[in-house]
Coordinates of C-alpha atoms and ligand atoms in Angstrom, one line a residue:
X954 CA 9.1 32.5 -8.5
X955 CA 8.6 29.4 -10.0
X956 CA 8.3 25.9 -7.8
X957 CA 11.6 25.2 -8.6
X958 CA 12.5 28.4 -7.1
X959 CA 11.1 28.6 -5.0
X960 CA 12.6 26.0 -3.6
X961 CA 16.3 26.4 -3.9
X962 CA 15.3 29.6 -2.5
X963 CA 14.6 27.8 0.5
X964 CA 16.7 25.6 1.0
X965 CA 19.8 27.9 0.4
X966 CA 18.1 29.8 3.2
X967 CA 17.9 26.8 5.5
X968 CA 20.9 26.1 4.9
X969 CA 22.6 29.2 6.1
X970 CA 20.0 29.2 8.9
X971 CA 20.3 26.1 10.8
X972 CA 21.8 22.4 11.0
X973 CA 19.7 19.9 9.6
X974 CA 19.9 16.5 10.7
X975 CA 19.6 15.5 6.6
X976 CA 19.6 18.7 5.3
X977 CA 17.6 18.5 1.9
X978 CA 18.3 19.0 -1.8
X979 CA 14.5 20.5 -2.0
X980 CA 14.3 22.5 1.4
X981 CA 10.2 22.4 1.3
X982 CA 9.1 25.1 4.6
X983 CA 6.7 24.6 7.4
X984 CA 4.0 25.3 4.6
X985 CA 4.6 24.2 1.8
X986 CA 2.6 21.7 -0.3
X987 CA 4.3 17.6 -0.6
X988 CA 4.0 15.8 -3.8
X989 CA 3.7 12.3 -3.0
X990 CA 3.8 9.6 -5.4
X991 CA 3.4 5.1 -4.5
X992 CA 3.8 2.3 -5.4
X993 CA 2.2 -0.6 -4.9
X994 CA -1.1 0.5 -4.4
X995 CA -3.0 -2.9 -2.7
X996 CA -4.6 -3.6 0.2
X997 CA -1.6 -1.5 2.6
X998 CA -0.9 1.3 -0.2
X999 CA -5.4 1.6 0.3
X1000 CA -4.9 2.5 4.0
X1001 CA -1.6 4.4 3.8
X1002 CA -3.5 6.4 1.0
X1003 CA -6.8 7.2 3.3
X1004 CA -4.3 8.4 5.5
X1005 CA -1.8 10.6 3.5
X1006 CA -5.2 12.5 2.0
X1007 CA -6.3 13.0 5.9
X1008 CA -3.5 15.7 5.9
X1009 CA -3.2 19.1 5.0
X1010 CA -1.2 20.5 2.7
X1011 CA 0.3 17.1 1.0
X1012 CA -0.9 16.0 -2.7
X1013 CA -0.4 12.0 -3.8
X1014 CA 0.2 13.2 -8.0
X1015 CA 1.5 10.0 -8.9
X1016 CA 0.9 5.8 -8.1
X1017 CA 3.4 2.6 -9.8
X1018 CA 1.5 -0.4 -9.7
X1019 CA 1.6 -3.5 -11.7
X1020 CA -2.1 -4.6 -11.6
X1021 CA -4.5 -2.2 -13.7
X1022 CA -6.8 -3.1 -11.3
X1023 CA -5.0 -1.1 -7.7
X1024 CA -4.2 2.0 -10.6
X1025 CA -7.7 2.5 -11.8
X1026 CA -8.8 2.2 -7.7
X1027 CA -6.4 4.5 -6.9
X1028 CA -7.5 6.8 -9.7
X1029 CA -10.8 6.6 -8.6
X1030 CA -10.2 7.9 -5.6
X1031 CA -7.3 10.8 -7.1
X1032 CA -8.8 11.5 -10.0
X1033 CA -6.2 14.0 -10.4
X1034 CA -3.5 11.5 -10.4
X1035 CA -0.7 10.1 -12.4
X1036 CA -1.0 6.2 -12.5
X1037 CA 2.4 4.2 -14.2
X1038 CA 2.2 0.1 -14.7
X1039 CA 6.4 1.0 -14.3
X1040 CA 7.9 2.6 -10.9
X1041 CA 10.6 4.1 -12.9
X1042 CA 8.6 6.9 -14.5
X1043 CA 7.3 7.9 -11.1
X1044 CA 10.8 8.1 -10.2
X1045 CA 11.5 10.4 -13.2
X1046 CA 8.9 12.1 -11.4
X1047 CA 10.8 16.1 -11.1
X1048 CA 8.6 17.2 -8.6
X1049 CA 7.8 13.7 -6.5
X1050 CA 9.1 14.9 -3.1
X1051 CA 8.9 11.4 -0.9
X1052 CA 7.1 7.9 -2.1
X1053 CA 5.8 6.0 0.1
X1054 CA 6.4 1.9 -0.9
X1055 CA 3.4 -0.9 0.0
X1056 CA 4.3 -3.5 -2.4
X1057 CA 5.1 -7.3 -2.1
X1058 CA 8.3 -8.4 0.3
X1059 CA 10.5 -9.2 -2.2
X1060 CA 10.7 -6.4 -3.9
X1061 CA 11.1 -4.0 -0.8
X1062 CA 15.3 -3.7 -1.7
X1063 CA 14.2 -2.5 -5.6
X1064 CA 11.5 0.3 -4.8
X1065 CA 13.7 1.1 -1.3
X1066 CA 17.4 1.5 -3.2
X1067 CA 15.7 2.4 -6.8
X1068 CA 13.3 5.8 -4.4
X1069 CA 16.7 6.8 -2.9
X1070 CA 18.6 6.7 -5.6
X1071 CA 16.0 9.4 -7.0
X1072 CA 16.7 11.7 -5.0
X1073 CA 13.0 10.7 -2.7
X1074 CA 12.4 11.1 0.6
X1075 CA 10.9 7.7 1.4
X1076 CA 8.3 5.8 3.5
X1077 CA 9.0 2.6 3.2
X1078 CA 6.5 0.0 4.5
X1079 CA 7.5 -2.9 6.6
X1080 CA 9.5 -5.2 6.5
X1081 CA 12.1 -3.1 5.5
X1082 CA 13.6 -6.4 3.2
X1083 CA 13.0 -10.1 2.2
X1084 CA 16.8 -10.9 3.1
X1085 CA 19.7 -10.1 4.7
X1086 CA 21.9 -9.1 2.4
X1087 CA 18.8 -6.9 1.3
X1088 CA 18.7 -5.2 4.5
X1089 CA 22.6 -4.7 4.6
X1090 CA 21.8 -3.0 1.0
X1091 CA 18.9 -0.8 2.0
X1092 CA 20.5 0.1 5.2
X1093 CA 24.1 1.2 3.5
X1094 CA 21.7 3.0 0.8
X1095 CA 20.5 5.0 3.3
X1096 CA 23.2 5.8 4.6
X1097 CA 25.1 6.8 2.4
X1098 CA 21.9 9.1 0.9
X1099 CA 20.7 12.4 2.5
X1100 CA 17.1 11.2 2.2
X1101 CA 14.5 11.1 4.6
X1102 CA 13.6 7.9 5.8
X1103 CA 10.6 6.2 8.2
X1104 CA 10.1 2.6 8.3
X1105 CA 6.1 1.1 8.4
X1106 CA 6.5 0.3 11.8
X1107 CA 3.4 3.1 12.7
X1108 CA 4.2 1.6 17.0
X1109 CA 7.1 3.3 17.2
X1110 CA 5.7 6.5 17.0
X1111 CA 3.1 5.2 19.5
X1112 CA 2.2 6.9 23.4
X1113 CA 3.1 3.5 24.8
X1114 CA 7.0 3.5 23.5
X1115 CA 7.6 7.0 25.0
X1116 CA 6.2 5.9 28.7
X1117 CA 8.2 2.8 28.2
X1118 CA 11.4 4.3 27.5
X1119 CA 10.6 6.0 30.4
X1120 CA 10.0 4.1 33.3
X1121 CA 13.1 1.0 31.6
X1122 CA 15.3 4.5 31.8
X1123 CA 14.0 5.9 34.9
X1124 CA 14.9 2.5 36.8
X1125 CA 11.1 1.9 37.6
X1126 CA 11.6 -1.7 35.3
X1127 CA 15.1 -2.5 37.4
X1128 CA 16.6 -5.5 36.0
X1129 CA 15.2 -7.3 32.8
X1130 CA 16.3 -10.9 31.6
X1131 CA 13.2 -11.6 29.5
X1132 CA 10.5 -10.5 27.7
X1133 CA 7.8 -12.8 26.4
X1134 CA 5.0 -11.4 23.0
X1135 CA 2.3 -13.2 21.6
X1136 CA 0.0 -12.6 18.8
X1137 CA -2.7 -14.6 18.2
X1138 CA -5.9 -14.8 14.9
X1139 CA -8.4 -16.9 14.1
X1140 CA -10.5 -17.5 11.2
X1141 CA -13.9 -19.5 10.8
X1142 CA -13.1 -23.1 9.9
X1143 CA -12.8 -23.6 6.8
X1144 CA -11.4 -19.9 5.7
X1145 CA -7.3 -20.0 5.6
X1146 CA -5.7 -16.7 7.5
X1147 CA -4.4 -14.2 4.3
X1148 CA -6.6 -16.0 1.8
X1149 CA -7.7 -13.5 0.0
X1150 CA -10.1 -13.9 -3.8
X1151 CA -8.5 -13.3 -6.5
X1152 CA -11.1 -11.1 -9.1
X1153 CA -11.7 -12.2 -12.1
X1154 CA -10.1 -9.0 -14.0
X1155 CA -6.7 -10.6 -12.5
X1156 CA -5.3 -11.7 -16.3
X1157 CA -1.6 -12.2 -17.8
X1158 CA -2.9 -8.4 -19.5
X1159 CA -4.0 -6.6 -16.9
X1160 CA -0.6 -7.7 -14.8
X1161 CA 2.6 -6.8 -15.2
X1162 CA 3.5 -10.7 -14.2
X1163 CA 7.6 -9.9 -15.2
X1164 CA 7.6 -6.8 -12.7
X1165 CA 6.4 -8.1 -10.0
X1166 CA 8.1 -11.7 -9.9
X1167 CA 11.5 -9.6 -9.8
X1168 CA 14.3 -12.1 -10.9
X1169 CA 12.1 -14.7 -9.1
X1170 CA 12.2 -17.4 -11.0
X1171 CA 8.6 -18.6 -11.2
X1172 CA 7.9 -18.6 -15.2
X1173 CA 3.8 -18.8 -15.7
X1174 CA 1.7 -16.0 -14.4
X1175 CA -0.2 -17.6 -11.6
X1176 CA -3.3 -15.0 -10.2
X1177 CA -2.5 -16.6 -7.1
X1178 CA 0.7 -16.1 -6.1
X1179 CA 0.3 -11.9 -6.9
X1180 CA -2.3 -11.7 -4.5
X1181 CA -1.7 -14.6 -2.0
X1182 CA 2.5 -14.1 -2.0
X1183 CA 2.8 -13.6 1.5
X1184 CA 2.0 -17.7 1.8
X1185 CA 5.0 -18.4 -0.1
X1186 CA 8.6 -18.1 1.0
X1187 CA 9.9 -16.4 -2.9
X1188 CA 8.3 -13.3 -1.7
X1189 CA 6.8 -13.6 1.6
X1190 CA 8.4 -13.9 5.0
X1191 CA 5.7 -15.5 6.4
X1192 CA 4.3 -14.1 10.4
X1193 CA 7.4 -13.3 11.5
X1194 CA 7.7 -10.4 9.0
X1195 CA 3.9 -10.0 9.2
X1196 CA 3.4 -9.5 12.7
X1197 CA 6.4 -10.0 14.8
X1198 CA 8.4 -7.2 13.3
X1199 CA 6.2 -4.6 14.4
X1200 CA 6.4 -6.0 18.1
X1201 CA 10.0 -6.8 17.8
X1202 CA 10.7 -3.6 16.9
X1203 CA 9.1 -2.0 19.4
X1204 CA 10.8 -4.6 22.1
X1205 CA 14.0 -3.3 20.9
X1206 CA 13.2 0.5 20.7
X1207 CA 11.7 0.1 24.0
X1208 CA 15.1 -1.8 25.8
X1209 CA 18.1 -0.4 23.0
X1210 CA 18.3 -3.8 22.2
X1211 CA 21.4 -4.3 19.4
X1212 CA 20.8 -6.7 17.5
X1213 CA 20.5 -10.2 18.1
X1214 CA 23.1 -13.1 19.0
X1215 CA 20.6 -15.9 17.9
X1216 CA 17.3 -17.5 16.8
X1217 CA 16.0 -20.3 17.3
X1218 CA 12.2 -21.2 15.5
X1219 CA 10.5 -23.9 15.6
X1220 CA 6.5 -24.5 14.5
X1221 CA 5.3 -25.8 11.2
X1222 CA 2.0 -25.1 8.3
X1223 CA -0.9 -26.6 11.5
X1224 CA -4.4 -25.3 10.4
X1225 CA -4.0 -24.2 7.4
X1226 CA -3.2 -26.9 5.0
X1227 CA -3.7 -24.7 2.5
X1228 CA -1.3 -25.5 -0.4
X1229 CA 0.8 -22.6 2.2
X1230 CA 4.6 -22.9 2.6
X1231 CA 4.7 -20.5 5.5
X1232 CA 4.3 -22.1 8.6
X1233 CA 1.1 -20.7 11.1
X1234 CA 2.1 -21.3 14.8
X1235 CA 5.5 -20.0 15.7
X1236 CA 7.2 -20.3 18.5
X1237 CA 10.9 -17.4 18.2
X1238 CA 13.5 -17.4 21.1
X1239 CA 15.4 -14.5 20.2
X1240 CA 18.5 -14.1 22.9
X1241 CA 20.7 -11.1 22.8
X1242 CA 23.3 -10.0 23.9
X1243 CA 24.4 -8.6 27.8
X1244 CA 21.5 -12.1 28.8
X1245 CA 18.3 -10.7 27.6
X1246 CA 16.0 -13.4 25.9
X1247 CA 13.0 -12.0 24.3
X1248 CA 10.5 -14.9 23.1
X1249 CA 7.0 -14.0 20.7
X1250 CA 4.6 -16.7 19.9
X1251 CA 1.9 -16.7 17.2
X1252 CA -0.8 -19.0 16.5
X1253 CA -3.6 -18.8 13.1
X1254 CA -6.4 -21.0 15.5
X1255 CA -6.9 -19.3 18.7
X1256 CA -7.0 -15.6 19.2
X1257 CA -8.5 -15.4 23.2
X1258 CA -4.7 -13.7 23.9
X1259 CA -5.0 -11.7 20.9
X1260 CA -1.3 -10.5 21.1
X1261 CA 1.4 -8.4 23.6
X1262 CA 4.4 -7.9 25.6
X1263 CA 5.5 -7.7 28.8
X1264 CA 8.6 -6.3 29.7
X1265 CA 9.7 -8.4 33.3
X1266 CA 11.7 -6.7 35.0
X1267 CA 13.2 -7.2 38.4
X1268 CA 11.4 -3.7 39.9
X1269 CA 8.0 -3.8 37.4
X1270 CA 6.5 -5.2 34.7
X1271 CA 5.2 -3.1 31.7
X1272 CA 2.3 -4.4 29.8
X1273 CA 1.3 -3.7 26.6
X1274 CA -1.1 -3.8 23.4
X1275 CA -1.0 -1.5 19.6
X1276 CA -3.7 0.4 20.6
X1277 CA -3.9 0.8 24.6
X1278 CA -1.9 2.8 27.4
X1279 CA 1.0 1.0 28.5
X1280 CA 0.7 -0.4 31.6
X1281 CA 3.0 -0.8 35.0
X1282 CA 2.5 -3.2 38.2
X1283 CA 6.3 -3.1 41.0
X1284 CA 7.4 -5.9 42.1
X1285 CA 6.6 -5.9 45.1
X1286 CA 10.0 -7.8 46.9
X1287 CA 12.1 -4.6 45.2
X1288 CA 9.6 -1.9 45.6
X1289 CA 7.4 -2.5 47.9
X1290 CA 5.6 1.1 48.1
X1291 CA 5.6 1.3 44.3
X1292 CA 2.2 2.2 42.8
X1293 CA 0.9 0.9 39.5
X1294 CA 0.3 2.9 36.3
X1295 CA -1.4 3.5 33.2
X1296 CA 1.0 5.2 30.8
X1297 CA -1.1 8.6 29.2
X1298 CA 0.9 10.0 26.4
X1299 CA -0.8 10.3 23.5
X1300 CA 0.3 8.0 20.0
X1301 CA 1.5 9.7 16.8
X1302 CA 0.6 9.9 12.8
X1303 CA 3.1 7.8 11.8
X1304 CA 2.5 8.5 8.3
X1305 CA 2.1 12.8 9.8
X1306 CA 5.2 12.6 11.2
X1307 CA 7.7 11.0 8.4
X1308 CA 5.7 14.5 6.7
X1309 CA 6.7 16.7 9.5
X1310 CA 10.5 15.1 9.3
X1311 CA 10.4 15.8 5.3
X1312 CA 9.8 19.4 6.1
X1313 CA 12.0 19.4 9.5
X1314 CA 14.4 17.2 7.7
X1315 CA 14.4 15.7 11.2
X1316 CA 15.5 12.0 11.7
X1317 CA 11.7 10.0 11.8
X1318 CA 10.1 7.6 14.4
X1319 CA 11.5 5.3 12.4
X1320 CA 14.4 5.9 11.5
X1321 CA 16.3 2.9 9.3
X1322 CA 17.4 2.1 12.0
X1323 CA 14.9 -0.2 13.7
X1324 CA 14.2 -1.1 10.6
X1325 CA 17.6 -2.7 10.0
X1326 CA 17.3 -4.2 12.9
X1327 CA 13.7 -5.8 13.1
X1328 CA 14.4 -7.0 9.8
X1329 CA 17.3 -9.6 10.7
X1330 CA 15.3 -10.5 13.5
X1331 CA 12.2 -11.5 11.5
X1332 CA 15.4 -12.8 8.7
X1333 CA 17.7 -15.0 11.4
X1334 CA 14.1 -16.6 12.5
X1335 CA 13.2 -17.6 9.3
X1336 CA 16.5 -19.1 8.5
X1337 CA 16.5 -20.9 11.6
X1338 CA 13.2 -22.2 10.6
X1339 CA 13.9 -23.2 7.5
X1340 CA 17.6 -24.9 8.1
X1341 CA 16.0 -26.2 11.5
X1342 CA 18.1 -25.2 14.2
X1343 CA 19.6 -22.4 16.5
X1344 CA 21.4 -19.5 14.4
X1345 CA 23.8 -17.3 15.2
X1346 CA 24.0 -13.5 13.7
X1347 CA 27.3 -14.7 11.9
X1348 CA 25.5 -18.1 10.8
X1349 CA 22.8 -16.1 9.4
X1350 CA 25.2 -13.3 7.7
X1351 CA 27.4 -16.3 6.0
X1352 CA 24.3 -17.9 4.6
X1353 CA 22.7 -17.8 1.1
X1354 CA 19.0 -17.1 1.1
X1355 CA 16.9 -19.7 -0.3
X1356 CA 13.2 -18.8 -2.2
Ligands
LIG1384 N1 2.5 -1.3 9.1 C1 1.6 -2.5 8.4 O1 0.1 -2.6 9.2 C2 1.3 -3.7 7.5 C3 -0.6 -3.7 7.0 C4 -0.2 -4.8 6.0 C5 1.0 -4.4 4.9 N2 2.4 -4.6 5.5 C6 3.3 -3.8 4.5 O2 2.9 -3.7 3.3 C7 3.2 -4.4 2.2 C8 2.4 -4.8 1.3 O3 1.5 -5.5 1.5 P1 -0.7 -5.3 1.6 O4 -1.0 -6.6 2.0 O5 -0.5 -4.2 0.3 O6 -0.3 -6.6 -0.6 P2 -1.2 -6.3 -1.8 O7 -0.9 -7.7 -2.8 O8 -2.6 -6.1 -1.3 O9 -0.5 -4.8 -2.7 C9 0.4 -4.5 -3.1 C10 0.6 -3.9 -4.0 O10 1.7 -4.2 -5.5 C11 1.7 -4.5 -6.7 N3 3.0 -4.8 -6.5 C12 3.4 -5.8 -7.1 N4 4.7 -6.3 -7.7 C13 4.7 -5.0 -8.1 C14 5.8 -4.0 -8.5 N5 7.3 -4.6 -8.9 N6 5.9 -2.5 -8.5 C15 4.8 -1.9 -8.8 N7 3.6 -2.2 -7.9 C16 4.1 -3.9 -7.7 C17 0.5 -4.8 -6.7 O11 -0.3 -5.4 -7.6 C18 -0.2 -5.1 -5.4 O12 -1.6 -3.8 -5.6 C19 4.0 -6.0 2.2 O13 5.3 -5.5 2.8 C20 2.4 -5.5 4.3 O14 3.6 -6.3 5.2 C21 1.8 -3.4 6.6

């Protein structure tokens, strides 16, 4: 039986046997080999490649990147893989089941929508999109598709989230009106956070600069911008898109929050005065319906408190540090006999969860809805900062995104 026939047969067998969350055109059996392609294999893409290579019965058969150095690096890790400068050639490959997208933020929308249109399952790095219109388009594309979509919000697979949800649902935390969260980093004097050296082979000959720009007006080839796209608004969403998104997604999931109703963000480029546009010092306030405020603050010039979230309930407090179990303390005024506890649920492997869902057609741990809600929170915050005022959800949706 050919591979395609085998899959068609399995599809028919599975369709008859079970109701699937996401019925698939190419149903994979539990032990079928999964074939994966990757778009954008830079820093994060290389991490994700390592994660996939550790899984059994998964093969990375192709990658696409606009920079020849990245293609050579990937080929040296997986000699058998095909490499492309144009991601559309990768999407043309009929025998790819799923695609991992780890390109810069401003291109996510294109890679997201085209991957689904090509009939592939999708692992899309966070933040899901660069703007609210992009987020709306991606949500609509995912909703009208039967593909499995996992957003690269890996903390959605954490045991801490399972434990936090349980303690919130069983009443141990009580009424929550405020969540505080923070993220902080530092670098040696003179070395800017996020700044990467430009390799000597990063030249106009080795890079498809127009493909990188993806319609942005910037004309001349600029290797610094290709490597350090995070520092510039036209490609980036700053630290809200890089880091707040993980925490806000986790908080939204833990408390089952809808979209924020308003955002206010202050701060500036205070510590990293190296020509970057995106702020290094940030204070965000997000209002949610039903009397809830989430605050997030961030600095790049002190890392003493690193990062964490505190869910402040009338009956108990949850403290969360990424990579660690959740901790709970009762509020003695309301739970005099309550006891402190530390969560016990183990983390799941987020990449493995995607691959398993490709086989089972179940909904993965970070579905498009959480990608969407966390992306909108990021975009509202940045719109507030750039417009220097509090922005409601309705106002944010009406604003035209600016580079
Ligand atoms: N989940 C996480 O913890 C985590 C961590 C780091 C980064 N990320 C996310 O991963 C994404 C990539 O970040 P990074 O640090 O790896 O960036 P990077 O610049 O190191 O890698 C991006 C790669 O995409 C390539 N590229 C650019 N335009 C392209 C195009 N049009 N088509 C194909 N390839 C293209 C670049 O050449 C580069 O190799 C971002 O969205 C970032 O937020 C997620």
